[in-house]
mmCIF file of C-alpha atoms in Angstrom:
data_model
loop_
_atom_site.group_PDB
_atom_site.id
_atom_site.type_symbol
_atom_site.label_atom_id
_atom_site.label_comp_id
_atom_site.label_asym_id
_atom_site.label_seq_id
_atom_site.Cartn_x
_atom_site.Cartn_y
_atom_site.Cartn_z
ATOM 1 C CA MET A 1 -8.269 29.759 -14.831
ATOM 2 C CA GLU A 2 -5.723 32.442 -15.057
ATOM 3 C CA ALA A 3 -2.402 32.415 -13.127
ATOM 4 C CA GLY A 4 -2.882 33.970 -9.741
ATOM 5 C CA LEU A 5 -6.548 33.357 -9.534
ATOM 6 C CA THR A 6 -7.951 30.560 -7.206
ATOM 7 C CA ASP A 7 -11.146 28.665 -6.936
ATOM 8 C CA GLU A 8 -11.908 29.108 -3.245
ATOM 9 C CA ASP A 9 -14.725 26.702 -3.318
ATOM 10 C CA LEU A 10 -12.602 23.975 -4.838
ATOM 11 C CA ILE A 11 -9.862 24.592 -2.226
ATOM 12 C CA GLN A 12 -12.432 24.330 0.597
ATOM 13 C CA GLU A 13 -13.906 21.092 -0.880
ATOM 14 C CA SER A 14 -10.393 19.710 -1.286
ATOM 15 C CA TYR A 15 -9.463 20.384 2.367
ATOM 16 C CA GLU A 16 -12.750 18.827 3.554
ATOM 17 C CA TRP A 17 -12.186 15.665 1.426
ATOM 18 C CA THR A 18 -8.563 15.291 2.742
ATOM 19 C CA GLU A 19 -9.788 15.634 6.259
ATOM 20 C CA LYS A 20 -12.292 12.823 5.731
ATOM 21 C CA VAL A 21 -9.658 10.572 4.185
ATOM 22 C CA MET A 22 -6.749 11.027 6.504
ATOM 23 C CA ALA A 23 -7.547 12.935 9.655
ATOM 24 C CA PHE A 24 -9.218 11.265 12.656
ATOM 25 C CA ASP A 25 -10.819 12.300 15.922
ATOM 26 C CA GLN A 26 -8.598 11.848 18.825
ATOM 27 C CA ASP A 27 -9.111 10.758 22.395
ATOM 28 C CA VAL A 28 -8.205 13.678 24.612
ATOM 29 C CA GLN A 29 -6.147 12.550 27.455
ATOM 30 C CA ASN A 30 -6.593 13.903 31.073
ATOM 31 C CA TRP A 31 -3.440 16.089 30.813
ATOM 32 C CA GLN A 32 -4.570 17.553 27.486
ATOM 33 C CA SER A 33 -7.939 18.556 28.744
ATOM 34 C CA ALA A 34 -6.362 20.050 32.029
ATOM 35 C CA VAL A 35 -3.942 22.180 29.667
ATOM 36 C CA LYS A 36 -6.946 23.216 27.588
ATOM 37 C CA ALA A 37 -9.013 24.207 30.684
ATOM 38 C CA GLY A 38 -6.117 26.158 32.069
ATOM 39 C CA LEU A 39 -5.751 28.138 28.871
ATOM 40 C CA VAL A 40 -9.380 28.948 28.791
ATOM 41 C CA GLU A 41 -9.152 29.983 32.416
ATOM 42 C CA ALA A 42 -6.253 32.167 31.634
ATOM 43 C CA GLY A 43 -8.280 33.957 28.894
ATOM 44 C CA VAL A 44 -7.308 32.045 25.782
ATOM 45 C CA THR A 45 -10.823 32.053 24.370
ATOM 46 C CA PRO A 46 -13.098 31.150 22.831
ATOM 47 C CA ASP A 47 -13.172 27.426 23.603
ATOM 48 C CA ASN A 48 -13.907 26.166 19.914
ATOM 49 C CA GLY A 49 -14.403 22.455 20.915
ATOM 50 C CA PHE A 50 -13.472 20.054 18.139
ATOM 51 C CA THR A 51 -12.608 21.557 14.758
ATOM 52 C CA TYR A 52 -10.038 21.333 11.947
ATOM 53 C CA ASP A 53 -10.432 25.025 11.361
ATOM 54 C CA HIS A 54 -7.567 27.484 12.297
ATOM 55 C CA LEU A 55 -9.221 29.722 14.817
ATOM 56 C CA VAL A 56 -8.224 32.059 17.536
ATOM 57 C CA GLY A 57 -8.766 30.416 21.063
ATOM 58 C CA THR A 58 -8.502 26.777 22.074
ATOM 59 C CA LYS A 59 -9.640 23.808 20.289
ATOM 60 C CA VAL A 60 -9.174 19.985 19.901
ATOM 61 C CA GLY A 61 -8.064 19.040 16.408
ATOM 62 C CA GLY A 62 -7.649 15.841 14.443
ATOM 63 C CA ALA A 63 -4.710 13.505 14.320
ATOM 64 C CA ILE A 64 -3.009 11.518 11.577
ATOM 65 C CA PHE A 65 -3.235 8.439 13.777
ATOM 66 C CA ASP A 66 -6.418 6.369 13.562
ATOM 67 C CA LYS A 67 -7.987 4.564 16.563
ATOM 68 C CA ASN A 68 -5.723 1.525 15.879
ATOM 69 C CA GLY A 69 -2.712 3.772 16.236
ATOM 70 C CA THR A 70 -1.881 3.531 12.539
ATOM 71 C CA ARG A 71 -0.156 6.657 11.060
ATOM 72 C CA HIS A 72 -1.587 8.043 7.909
ATOM 73 C CA THR A 73 0.301 10.355 5.611
ATOM 74 C CA ALA A 74 -0.299 12.156 2.345
ATOM 75 C CA ALA A 75 0.938 8.988 0.545
ATOM 76 C CA ASP A 76 -2.458 7.382 1.637
ATOM 77 C CA LEU A 77 -4.143 9.815 -0.830
ATOM 78 C CA LEU A 78 -2.506 7.966 -3.686
ATOM 79 C CA GLN A 79 -4.932 5.169 -3.552
ATOM 80 C CA TYR A 80 -7.457 7.615 -4.858
ATOM 81 C CA ALA A 81 -5.301 8.822 -7.739
ATOM 82 C CA ASN A 82 -5.521 8.034 -11.413
ATOM 83 C CA PRO A 83 -2.287 6.302 -12.305
ATOM 84 C CA GLU A 84 -2.510 7.415 -15.945
ATOM 85 C CA GLY A 85 -2.441 11.126 -15.037
ATOM 86 C CA LEU A 86 0.007 10.893 -12.024
ATOM 87 C CA SER A 87 3.795 11.660 -11.895
ATOM 88 C CA LEU A 88 5.396 11.193 -8.473
ATOM 89 C CA PHE A 89 8.714 12.731 -7.687
ATOM 90 C CA LEU A 90 10.260 11.853 -4.408
ATOM 91 C CA HIS A 91 13.540 12.931 -2.752
ATOM 92 C CA ALA A 92 13.779 11.676 0.748
ATOM 93 C CA THR A 93 16.335 10.146 3.225
ATOM 94 C CA VAL A 94 15.296 7.021 4.751
ATOM 95 C CA GLN A 95 15.967 6.244 8.355
ATOM 96 C CA LYS A 96 13.945 3.086 8.794
ATOM 97 C CA ILE A 97 11.347 1.024 6.958
ATOM 98 C CA LEU A 98 8.494 -0.736 8.656
ATOM 99 C CA PHE A 99 6.759 -3.816 7.148
ATOM 100 C CA LYS A 100 3.394 -5.009 8.568
ATOM 101 C CA HIS A 101 2.459 -8.591 8.009
ATOM 102 C CA LYS A 102 -0.451 -10.058 9.807
ATOM 103 C CA GLY A 103 -0.621 -7.447 12.429
ATOM 104 C CA THR A 104 3.137 -7.625 13.289
ATOM 105 C CA TYR A 105 5.590 -4.854 12.361
ATOM 106 C CA TYR A 106 9.204 -5.596 11.249
ATOM 107 C CA GLN A 107 11.704 -2.952 11.078
ATOM 108 C CA VAL A 108 14.607 -2.641 8.661
ATOM 109 C CA SER A 109 17.143 0.058 9.627
#
């Protein structure tokens, strides 16, 4: 592939795979559905229902929190990586670390 050219099918497949791995349906709370209904009534249309697509109008999207309330990040994708062909560079400031042991979280600040 030449620089500047993209494989649009591969990009779309990659987005769809990532959504399956780390995006989750969310339960819409009463206040959220009321805000959405108000937007539709005010003319923010169409109502696109549930979708991950970036569309004009209103929609309900996915969340990075699963049904158990566990937050998932891009780091979760590393479990699918080939360690032989992977280089990871990280520059981050840590504010706190959470450890989970037998369903209980422990925080180190």
